Coordinates of C-alpha atoms in Angstrom, one line a residue:
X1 CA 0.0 0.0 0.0
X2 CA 2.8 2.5 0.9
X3 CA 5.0 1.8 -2.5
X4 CA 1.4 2.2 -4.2
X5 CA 0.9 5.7 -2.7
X6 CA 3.7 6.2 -3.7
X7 CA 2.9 5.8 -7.2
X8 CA 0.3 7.8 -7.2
X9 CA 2.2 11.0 -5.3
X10 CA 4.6 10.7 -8.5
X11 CA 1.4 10.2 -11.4
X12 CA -0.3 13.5 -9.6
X13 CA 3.7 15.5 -9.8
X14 CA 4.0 13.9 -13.3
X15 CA 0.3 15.5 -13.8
X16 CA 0.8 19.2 -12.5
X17 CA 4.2 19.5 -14.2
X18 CA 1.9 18.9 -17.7
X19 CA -0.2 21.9 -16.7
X20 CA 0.7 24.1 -19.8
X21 CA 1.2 28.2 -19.1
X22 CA -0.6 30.7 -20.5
X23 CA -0.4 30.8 -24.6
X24 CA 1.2 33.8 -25.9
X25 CA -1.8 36.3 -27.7
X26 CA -0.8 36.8 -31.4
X27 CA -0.4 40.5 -32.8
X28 CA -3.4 42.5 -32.3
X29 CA -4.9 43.8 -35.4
X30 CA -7.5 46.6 -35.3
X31 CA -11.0 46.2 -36.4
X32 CA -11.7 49.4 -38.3
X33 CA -9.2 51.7 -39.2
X34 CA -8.7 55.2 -37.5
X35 CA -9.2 58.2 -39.6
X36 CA -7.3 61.3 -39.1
X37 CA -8.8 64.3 -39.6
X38 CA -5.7 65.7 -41.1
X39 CA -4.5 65.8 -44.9
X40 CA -1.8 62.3 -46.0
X41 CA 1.0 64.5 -46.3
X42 CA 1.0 66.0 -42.6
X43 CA -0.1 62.9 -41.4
X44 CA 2.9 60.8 -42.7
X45 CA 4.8 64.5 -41.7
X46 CA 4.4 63.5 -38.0
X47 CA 5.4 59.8 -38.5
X48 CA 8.6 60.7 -39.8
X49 CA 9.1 62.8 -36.4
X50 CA 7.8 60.1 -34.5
X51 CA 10.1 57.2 -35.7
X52 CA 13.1 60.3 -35.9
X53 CA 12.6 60.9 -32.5
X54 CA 13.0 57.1 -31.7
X55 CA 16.3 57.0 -33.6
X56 CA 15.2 55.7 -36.9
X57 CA 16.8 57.2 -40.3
X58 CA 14.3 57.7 -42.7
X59 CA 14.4 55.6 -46.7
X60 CA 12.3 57.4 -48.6
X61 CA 10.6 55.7 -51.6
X62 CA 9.3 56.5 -55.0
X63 CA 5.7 56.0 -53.5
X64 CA 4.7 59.1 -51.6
X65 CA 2.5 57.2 -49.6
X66 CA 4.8 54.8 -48.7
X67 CA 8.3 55.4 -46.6
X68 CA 10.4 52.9 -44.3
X69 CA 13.0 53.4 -42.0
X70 CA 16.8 51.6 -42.2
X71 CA 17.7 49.0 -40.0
X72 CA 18.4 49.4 -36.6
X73 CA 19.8 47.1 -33.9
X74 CA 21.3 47.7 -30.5
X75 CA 25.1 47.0 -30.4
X76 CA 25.4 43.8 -27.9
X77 CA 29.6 43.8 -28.9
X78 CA 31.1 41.4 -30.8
X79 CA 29.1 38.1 -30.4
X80 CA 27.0 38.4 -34.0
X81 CA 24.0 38.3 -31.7
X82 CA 21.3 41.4 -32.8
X83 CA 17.8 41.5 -33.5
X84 CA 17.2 44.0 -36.1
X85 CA 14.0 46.3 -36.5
X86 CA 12.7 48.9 -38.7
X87 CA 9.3 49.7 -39.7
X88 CA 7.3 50.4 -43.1
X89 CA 4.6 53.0 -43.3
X90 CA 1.8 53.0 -45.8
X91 CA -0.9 55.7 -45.9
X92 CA -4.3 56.3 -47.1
X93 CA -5.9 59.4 -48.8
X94 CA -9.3 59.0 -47.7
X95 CA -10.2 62.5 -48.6
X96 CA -9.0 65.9 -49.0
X97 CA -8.3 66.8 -45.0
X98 CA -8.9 62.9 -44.1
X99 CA -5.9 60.3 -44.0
X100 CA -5.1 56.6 -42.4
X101 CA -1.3 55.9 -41.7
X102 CA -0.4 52.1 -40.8
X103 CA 3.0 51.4 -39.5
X104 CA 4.6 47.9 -39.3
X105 CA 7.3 46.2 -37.7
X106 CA 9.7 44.3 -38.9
X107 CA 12.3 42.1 -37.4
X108 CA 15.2 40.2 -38.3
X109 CA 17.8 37.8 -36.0
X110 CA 21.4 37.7 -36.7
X111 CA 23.1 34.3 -35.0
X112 CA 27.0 34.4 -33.8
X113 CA 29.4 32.0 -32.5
X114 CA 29.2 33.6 -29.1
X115 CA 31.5 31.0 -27.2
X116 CA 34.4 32.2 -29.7
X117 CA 34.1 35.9 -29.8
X118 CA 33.8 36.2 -25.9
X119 CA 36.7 34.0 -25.0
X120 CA 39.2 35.9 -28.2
X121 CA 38.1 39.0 -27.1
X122 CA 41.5 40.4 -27.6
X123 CA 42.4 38.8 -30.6
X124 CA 39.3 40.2 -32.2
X125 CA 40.3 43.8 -31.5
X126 CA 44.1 42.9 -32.6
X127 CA 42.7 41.7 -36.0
X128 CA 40.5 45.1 -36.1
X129 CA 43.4 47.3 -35.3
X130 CA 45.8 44.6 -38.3
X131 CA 43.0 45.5 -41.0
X132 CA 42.2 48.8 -40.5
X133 CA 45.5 50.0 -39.9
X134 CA 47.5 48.6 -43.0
X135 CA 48.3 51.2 -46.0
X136 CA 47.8 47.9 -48.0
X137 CA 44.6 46.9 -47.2
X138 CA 42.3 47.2 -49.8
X139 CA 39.6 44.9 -49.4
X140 CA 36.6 47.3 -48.5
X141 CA 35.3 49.0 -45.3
X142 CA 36.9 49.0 -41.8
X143 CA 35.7 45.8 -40.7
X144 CA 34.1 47.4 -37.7
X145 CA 31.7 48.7 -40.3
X146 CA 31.4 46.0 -42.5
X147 CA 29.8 44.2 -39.4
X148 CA 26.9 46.9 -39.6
X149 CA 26.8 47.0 -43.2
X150 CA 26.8 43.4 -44.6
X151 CA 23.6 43.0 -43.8
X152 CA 21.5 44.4 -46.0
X153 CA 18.3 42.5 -44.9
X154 CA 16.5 42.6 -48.3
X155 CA 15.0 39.4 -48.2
X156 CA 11.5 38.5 -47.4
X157 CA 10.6 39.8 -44.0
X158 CA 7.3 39.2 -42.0
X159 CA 5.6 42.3 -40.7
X160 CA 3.0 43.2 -38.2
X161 CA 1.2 46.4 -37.5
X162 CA 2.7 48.3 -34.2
X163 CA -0.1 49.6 -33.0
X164 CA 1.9 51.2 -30.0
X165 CA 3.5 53.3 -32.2
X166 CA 0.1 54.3 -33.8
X167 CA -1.4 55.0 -30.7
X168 CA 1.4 57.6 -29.9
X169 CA 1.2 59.1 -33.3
X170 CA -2.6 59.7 -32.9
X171 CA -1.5 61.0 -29.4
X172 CA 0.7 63.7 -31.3
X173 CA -1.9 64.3 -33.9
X174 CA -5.1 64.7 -31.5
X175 CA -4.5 65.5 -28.3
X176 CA -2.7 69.0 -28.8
X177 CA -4.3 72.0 -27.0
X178 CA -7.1 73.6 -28.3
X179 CA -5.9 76.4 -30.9
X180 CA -7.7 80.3 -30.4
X181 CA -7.9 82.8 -33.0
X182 CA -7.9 85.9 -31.7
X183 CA -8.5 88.5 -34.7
X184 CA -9.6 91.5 -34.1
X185 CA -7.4 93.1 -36.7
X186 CA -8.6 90.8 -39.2
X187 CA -9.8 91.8 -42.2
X188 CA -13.0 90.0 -43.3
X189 CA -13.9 89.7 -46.9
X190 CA -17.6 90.9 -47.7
X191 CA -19.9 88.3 -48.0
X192 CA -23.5 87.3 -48.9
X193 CA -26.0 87.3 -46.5
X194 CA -26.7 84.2 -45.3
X195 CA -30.2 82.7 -46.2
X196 CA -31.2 80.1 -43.5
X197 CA -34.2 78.2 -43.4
X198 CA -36.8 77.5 -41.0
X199 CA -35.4 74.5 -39.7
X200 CA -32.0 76.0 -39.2
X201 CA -33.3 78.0 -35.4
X202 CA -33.6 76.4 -32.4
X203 CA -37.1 75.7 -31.5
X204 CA -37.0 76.4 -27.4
X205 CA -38.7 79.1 -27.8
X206 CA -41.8 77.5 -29.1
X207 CA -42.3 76.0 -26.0
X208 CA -45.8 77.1 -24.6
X209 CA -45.2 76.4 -21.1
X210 CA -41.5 75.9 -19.1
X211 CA -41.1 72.3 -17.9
X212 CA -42.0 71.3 -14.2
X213 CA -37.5 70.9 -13.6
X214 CA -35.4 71.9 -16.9
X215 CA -32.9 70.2 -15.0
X216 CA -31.5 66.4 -16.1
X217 CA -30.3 64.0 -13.7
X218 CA -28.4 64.4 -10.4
X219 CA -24.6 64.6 -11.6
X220 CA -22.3 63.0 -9.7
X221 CA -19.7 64.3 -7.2
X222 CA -21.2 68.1 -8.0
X223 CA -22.3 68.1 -4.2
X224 CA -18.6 67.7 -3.7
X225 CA -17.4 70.9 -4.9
X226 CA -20.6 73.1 -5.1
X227 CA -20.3 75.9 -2.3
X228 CA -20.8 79.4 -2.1
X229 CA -18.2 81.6 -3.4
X230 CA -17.0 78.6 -5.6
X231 CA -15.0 79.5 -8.6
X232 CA -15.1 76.7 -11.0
X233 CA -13.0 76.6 -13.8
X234 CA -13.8 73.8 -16.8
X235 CA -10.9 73.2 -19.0
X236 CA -12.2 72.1 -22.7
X237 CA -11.4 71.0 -26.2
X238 CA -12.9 73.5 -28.0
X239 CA -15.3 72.7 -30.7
X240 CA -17.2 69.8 -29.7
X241 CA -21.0 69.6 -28.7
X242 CA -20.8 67.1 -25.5
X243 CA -18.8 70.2 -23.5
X244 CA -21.3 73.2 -23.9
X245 CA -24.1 70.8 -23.2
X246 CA -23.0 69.1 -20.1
X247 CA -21.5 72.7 -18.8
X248 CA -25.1 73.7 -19.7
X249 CA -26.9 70.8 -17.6
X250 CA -24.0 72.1 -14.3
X251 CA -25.1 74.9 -14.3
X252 CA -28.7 74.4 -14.7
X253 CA -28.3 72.2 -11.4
X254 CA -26.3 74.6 -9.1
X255 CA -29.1 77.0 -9.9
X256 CA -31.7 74.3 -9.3
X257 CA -30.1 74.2 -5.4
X258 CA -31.2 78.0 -4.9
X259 CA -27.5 79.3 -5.6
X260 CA -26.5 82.4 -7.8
X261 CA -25.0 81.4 -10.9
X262 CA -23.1 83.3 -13.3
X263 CA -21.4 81.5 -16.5
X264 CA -18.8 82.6 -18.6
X265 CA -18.5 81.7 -22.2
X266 CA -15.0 82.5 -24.2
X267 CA -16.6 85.7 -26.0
X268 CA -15.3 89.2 -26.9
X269 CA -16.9 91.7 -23.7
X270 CA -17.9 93.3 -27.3
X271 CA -20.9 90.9 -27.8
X272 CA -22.4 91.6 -23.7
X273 CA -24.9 93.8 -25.3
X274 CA -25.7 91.6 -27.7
X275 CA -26.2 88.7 -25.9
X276 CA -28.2 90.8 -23.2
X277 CA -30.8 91.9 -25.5
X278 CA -30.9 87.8 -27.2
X279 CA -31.2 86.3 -23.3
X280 CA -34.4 89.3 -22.4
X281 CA -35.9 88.2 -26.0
X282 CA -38.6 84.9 -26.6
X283 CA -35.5 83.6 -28.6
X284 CA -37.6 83.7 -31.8
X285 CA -35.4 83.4 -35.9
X286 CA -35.6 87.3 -35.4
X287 CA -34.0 87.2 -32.4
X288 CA -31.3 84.6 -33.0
X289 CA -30.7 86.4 -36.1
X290 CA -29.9 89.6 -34.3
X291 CA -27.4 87.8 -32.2
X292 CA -25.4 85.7 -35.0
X293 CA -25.3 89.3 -36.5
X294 CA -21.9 90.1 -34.1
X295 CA -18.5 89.7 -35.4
X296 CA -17.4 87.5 -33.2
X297 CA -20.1 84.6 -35.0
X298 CA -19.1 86.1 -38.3
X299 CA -15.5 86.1 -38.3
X300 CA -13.4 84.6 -41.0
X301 CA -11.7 82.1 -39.0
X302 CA -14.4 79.7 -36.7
X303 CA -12.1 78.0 -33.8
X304 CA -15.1 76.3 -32.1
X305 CA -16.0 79.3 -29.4
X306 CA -18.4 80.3 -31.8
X307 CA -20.0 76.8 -32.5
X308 CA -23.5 76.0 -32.7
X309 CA -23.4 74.1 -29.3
X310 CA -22.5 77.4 -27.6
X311 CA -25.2 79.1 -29.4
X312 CA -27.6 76.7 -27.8
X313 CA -25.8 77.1 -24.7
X314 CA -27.0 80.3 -24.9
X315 CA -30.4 79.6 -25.6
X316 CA -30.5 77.4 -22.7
X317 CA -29.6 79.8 -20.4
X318 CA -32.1 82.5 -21.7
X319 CA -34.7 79.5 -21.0
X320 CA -33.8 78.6 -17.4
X321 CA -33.7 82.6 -16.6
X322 CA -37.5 82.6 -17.9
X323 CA -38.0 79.4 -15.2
X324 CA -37.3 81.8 -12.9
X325 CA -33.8 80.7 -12.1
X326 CA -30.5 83.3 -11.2
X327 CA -28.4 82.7 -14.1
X328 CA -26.5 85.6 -15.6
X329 CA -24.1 85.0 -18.5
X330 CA -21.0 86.9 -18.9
X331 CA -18.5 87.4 -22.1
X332 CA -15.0 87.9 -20.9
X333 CA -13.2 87.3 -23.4
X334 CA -11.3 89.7 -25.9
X335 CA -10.1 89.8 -29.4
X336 CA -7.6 92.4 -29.1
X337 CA -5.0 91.0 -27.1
X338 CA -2.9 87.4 -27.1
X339 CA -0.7 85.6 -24.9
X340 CA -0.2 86.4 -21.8
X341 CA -1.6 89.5 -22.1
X342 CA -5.3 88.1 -23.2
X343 CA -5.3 86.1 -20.3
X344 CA -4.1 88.6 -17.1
X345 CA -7.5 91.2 -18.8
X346 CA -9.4 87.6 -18.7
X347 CA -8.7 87.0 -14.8
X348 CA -8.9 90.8 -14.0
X349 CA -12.5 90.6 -15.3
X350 CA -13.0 87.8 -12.9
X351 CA -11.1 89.2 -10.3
X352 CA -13.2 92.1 -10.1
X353 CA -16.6 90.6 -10.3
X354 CA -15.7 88.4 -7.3
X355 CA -14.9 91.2 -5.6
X356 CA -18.4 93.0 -6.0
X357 CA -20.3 89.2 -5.8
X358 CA -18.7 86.9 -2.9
X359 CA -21.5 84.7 -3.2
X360 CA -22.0 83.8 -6.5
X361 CA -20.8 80.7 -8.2
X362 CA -19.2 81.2 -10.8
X363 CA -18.8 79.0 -14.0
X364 CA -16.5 79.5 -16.5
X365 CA -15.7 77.6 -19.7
X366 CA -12.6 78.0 -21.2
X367 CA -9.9 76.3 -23.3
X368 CA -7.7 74.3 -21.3
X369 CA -4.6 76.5 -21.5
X370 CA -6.2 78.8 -19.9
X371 CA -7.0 77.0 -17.0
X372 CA -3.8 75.8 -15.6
X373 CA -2.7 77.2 -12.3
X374 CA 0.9 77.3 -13.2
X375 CA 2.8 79.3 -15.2
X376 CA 4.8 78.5 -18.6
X377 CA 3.5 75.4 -21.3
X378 CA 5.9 73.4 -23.0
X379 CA 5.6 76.1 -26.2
X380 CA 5.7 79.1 -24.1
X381 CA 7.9 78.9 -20.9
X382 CA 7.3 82.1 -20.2
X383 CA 3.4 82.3 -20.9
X384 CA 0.6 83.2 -17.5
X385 CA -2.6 81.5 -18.1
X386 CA -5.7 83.3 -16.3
X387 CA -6.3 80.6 -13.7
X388 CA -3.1 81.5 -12.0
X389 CA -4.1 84.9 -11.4
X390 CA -7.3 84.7 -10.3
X391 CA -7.9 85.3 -6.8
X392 CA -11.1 83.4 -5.5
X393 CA -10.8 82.0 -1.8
X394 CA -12.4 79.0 -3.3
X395 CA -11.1 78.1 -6.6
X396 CA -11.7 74.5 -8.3
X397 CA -10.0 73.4 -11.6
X398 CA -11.8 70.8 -13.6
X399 CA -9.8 68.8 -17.0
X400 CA -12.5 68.0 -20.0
X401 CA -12.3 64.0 -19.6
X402 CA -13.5 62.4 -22.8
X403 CA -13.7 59.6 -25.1
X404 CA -12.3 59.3 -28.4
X405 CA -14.2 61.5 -31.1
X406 CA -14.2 64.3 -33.8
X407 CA -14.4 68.2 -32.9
X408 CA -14.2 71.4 -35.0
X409 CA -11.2 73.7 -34.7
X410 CA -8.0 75.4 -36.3
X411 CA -4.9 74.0 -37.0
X412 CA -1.8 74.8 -38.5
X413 CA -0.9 72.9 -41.7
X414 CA 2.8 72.5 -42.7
X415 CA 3.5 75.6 -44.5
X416 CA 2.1 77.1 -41.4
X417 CA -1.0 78.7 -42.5
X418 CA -4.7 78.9 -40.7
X419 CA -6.8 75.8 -41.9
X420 CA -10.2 75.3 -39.5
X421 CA -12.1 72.4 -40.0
X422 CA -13.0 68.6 -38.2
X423 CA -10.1 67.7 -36.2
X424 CA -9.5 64.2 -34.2
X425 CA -9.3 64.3 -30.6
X426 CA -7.9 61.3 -28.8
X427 CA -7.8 62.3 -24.9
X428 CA -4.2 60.8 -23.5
X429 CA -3.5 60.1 -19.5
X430 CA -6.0 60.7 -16.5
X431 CA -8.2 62.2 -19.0
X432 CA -9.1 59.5 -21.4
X433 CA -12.4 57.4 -21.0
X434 CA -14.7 55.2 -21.8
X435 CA -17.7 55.9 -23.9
X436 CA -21.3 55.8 -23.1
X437 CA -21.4 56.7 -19.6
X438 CA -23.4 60.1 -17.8
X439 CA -21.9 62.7 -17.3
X440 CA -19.7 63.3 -13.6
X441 CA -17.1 65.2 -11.9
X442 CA -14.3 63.3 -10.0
X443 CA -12.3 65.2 -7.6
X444 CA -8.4 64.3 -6.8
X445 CA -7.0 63.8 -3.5
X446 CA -4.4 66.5 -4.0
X447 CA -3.8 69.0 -7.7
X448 CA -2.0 67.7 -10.7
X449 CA 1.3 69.3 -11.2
X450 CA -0.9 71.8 -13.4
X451 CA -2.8 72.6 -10.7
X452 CA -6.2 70.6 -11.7
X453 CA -8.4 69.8 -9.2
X454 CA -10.9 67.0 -11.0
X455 CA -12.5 66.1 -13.7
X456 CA -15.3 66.3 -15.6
X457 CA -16.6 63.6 -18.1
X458 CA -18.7 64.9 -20.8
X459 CA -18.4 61.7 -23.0
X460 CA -17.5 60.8 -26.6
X461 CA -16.6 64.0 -28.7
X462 CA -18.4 64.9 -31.7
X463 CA -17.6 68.0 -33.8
X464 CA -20.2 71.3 -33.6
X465 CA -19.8 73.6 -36.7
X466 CA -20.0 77.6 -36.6
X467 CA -23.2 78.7 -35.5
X468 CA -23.2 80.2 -38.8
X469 CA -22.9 77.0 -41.0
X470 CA -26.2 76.3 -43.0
X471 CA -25.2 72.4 -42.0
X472 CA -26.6 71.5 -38.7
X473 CA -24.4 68.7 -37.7
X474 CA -20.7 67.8 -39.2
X475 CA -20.7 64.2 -41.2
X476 CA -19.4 61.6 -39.8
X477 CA -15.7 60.5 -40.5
X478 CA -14.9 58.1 -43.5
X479 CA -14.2 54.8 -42.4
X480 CA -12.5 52.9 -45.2
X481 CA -12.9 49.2 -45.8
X482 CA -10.6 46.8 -44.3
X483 CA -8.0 44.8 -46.8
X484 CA -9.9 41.3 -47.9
X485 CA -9.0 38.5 -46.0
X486 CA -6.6 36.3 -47.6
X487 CA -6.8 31.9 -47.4
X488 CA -6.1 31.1 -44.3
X489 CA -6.1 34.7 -42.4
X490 CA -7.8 35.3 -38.8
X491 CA -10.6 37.5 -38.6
X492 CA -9.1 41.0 -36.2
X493 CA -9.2 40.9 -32.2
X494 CA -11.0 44.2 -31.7

């Protein structure tokens, strides 16, 4: 009995030592392809920084869709040991301002006699310092470069798509700050006057009666932060309809709880009157009309302050005041001044209206560079946003989180000139979400090193056009057909 238990100790150790880990996953592949909102040629731009940055010498090819990089391995010494990498990029012209870039991989080994290099070290370098040295020698290259250079690696090579890599390049290509055009110098070329029809206006003001509570559902952690005096400070991505709405639905709440609100909005001091006279109308076409007549909604270049989701922030806000609620709305913005400048008038508006309201909550939605607490960016060291200069005795500081979506905005384009239009926005960090959820403000246990206090999720961006624009709502992005399968091919992961 004891030799047979025995027996079985060793079948159940035989057993467990079977027990296979866990199999490697293959290569991702995506299911759809991203579209970049950006033109081939500035697209395939920024990959050549990318891989440049990495080390990576750029071969350029007679196909300007097409590049690859030159081989690359680390040095390991003089074994014959390396793994060699470079990658090939292939893009896609999906439209004028519209592009898909792929990058692959591709790896090859190099095997050595590593028991004889490491033990003849020395006589190694002696036969280095024999061939390179001689006047005679004519037989090609040092052979410290021929190493590097006899392999030319122009065989056939497997490739698969590193979608690292094209994760950082949409990083670089959509998650840049939010670019403002200030132009109040600008000089605007006449132009026809716009004929809208009737289903271009918003329709709030047909509403017979007001509703019973214009307010949505509770949002989470705003009980959190809300308090009197507060100064709250909502960094965005400009251009996007998910930001004005939800700042729309926080401030309709705080007013809801019996507190004074007052919101700002990015808009030329200019346009106060204006938008006065539009918030004590019924919000009729006439009215509208009257306040898309300002410059600031007519001006050349649209970088998403004057969208159509901040006209119907507006209109939301002339609604809830006829509810009865206390919401004033304030421009403080200007079009006369940039940099640093721009902001320090921004926070001296603010910092006098605190002083003559101690009470009041104030909301203020602004581009996110505008809202860090610190001083200098890693384009302008030197450059004072407002939120640093603001003096409120109880200041909060909330980041835009988001998922991955479209917006409208300005960008520059290679040669450096204005070009406004859909533009990715892939959120990067603490910021980046999941779709689908409702909106919520999260607060941190102690301020970013930019001085951010929470965040605020407003969801999956979609792009607003200028209030202007005859075309209610931006199309959606091309999505171009995957490659066909080939015999024998898996179907992608995700």
């Amino acid at each position: 009995m004891r030799q047979r238990g025995w027996w079985l100790c060793l079948l159940w150790m035989a057993s467990m030592g079977c027990v296979h880990g866990p199999r490697t996953t293959e290569p991702e592949t995506p299911k759809f392809e991203h579209v970049f909102q950006k033109p081939l040629e500035e697209a395939l731009a920024a990959t050549r920084q990318l891989l440049a940055s990495r080390g990576y010498a750029i071969e350029e090819t007679t196909d300007p869709t097409q590049f690859l990089t030159k081989w690359k391995t680390q040095d390991r010494g003089d074994t014959g040991n390396d793994r060699y990498t470079r990658f090939v990029v292939t893009g896609l012209s999906v439209a004028p301002r519209q592009s898909v870039v792929r990058i692959f991989r591709m790896n090859f080994n190099a095997m050595g006699n590593d028991v004889n290099h490491k033990a003849n070290w020395w006589r190694i370098e002696y036969n280095y310092y024999v061939h390179d040295s001689s006047p005679f020698n004519d037989q090609g290259p040092p052979l410290r470069n021929a190493r590097s250079e006899r392999i030319e690696l122009r065989t056939l090579t497997n490739g698969t798509r590193d979608l690292d890599l094209e994760r950082e390049l949409t990083l670089r290509l959509e998650s840049t700050p939010s670019l403002e055009v200030v132009s109040g110098n600008v000089r605007e070329e006449p132009r026809p006057k716009a004929v809208r029809d009737s289903d271009f206006y918003l329709t709030r003001w047909k509403q017979e009666a007001a509703e019973a509570s214009p307010c949505g559902e509770a949002m989470r952690g705003l009980p959190e932060v809300l308090d009197l005096g507060l100064t709250l400070l909502v960094g965005e991505q400009l251009g996007s309809r998910e930001a004005p709405s939800v700042v729309g639905e926080l401030v309709c709440q705080v007013a809801e709880a019996g507190l004074p609100v007052a919101l700002g909005l990015s808009i030329p001091r200019s346009e106060q009157e204006r938008v006065d006279r539009y918030l004590a109308s019924p919000g009729a076409p006439a009215d509208q009309d009257a306040l898309l007549e300002g410059r600031f909604w007519q001006r050349p270049y649209q970088d998403g302050r004057s969208s159509r989701a901040i006209m119907d922030l507006i209109d939301r806000v002339r609604a809830l005041r006829m509810t009865g609620l206390s919401v004033t709305l304030l421009a403080y913005d200007t079009d006369l001044a940039g940099g640093s400048k721009r902001d320090a008038q921004q926070a001296a508006f603010w910092n006098q209206r605190r002083e003559t309201q101690q009470f009041e909550v104030q909301v203020i939605l602004a581009g996110n560079t505008h809202t860090r607490t610190v001083t200098g960016t890693p384009w302008d060291q030197d450059f004072t946003p407002m939120a640093h200069l603001l003096k409120s005795p109880r200041l909060v500081v909330l980041e835009m989180s988001y998922a991955q979506g479209t917006r409208w905005g300005c960008d520059l384009d290679r040669e450096g000139k204005l070009q406004c239009g859909l533009i990715g926005s892939t959120p990067s960090g603490r910021v980046a979400a999941h779709p689908g959820m409702s909106p919520f403000i999260t607060s941190f246990a102690t301020p970013t090193p930019e001085g951010t206090h929470g965040m605020l999720y407003v969801g999956a961006l979609t792009p607003s056009l200028p209030a202007i624009s005859k075309q209610q709502e931006a199309p959606l992005p091309i999505r171009p057909p995957l490659p066909p399968l080939r015999d024998g091919d898996k179907p992608p992961m995700f």
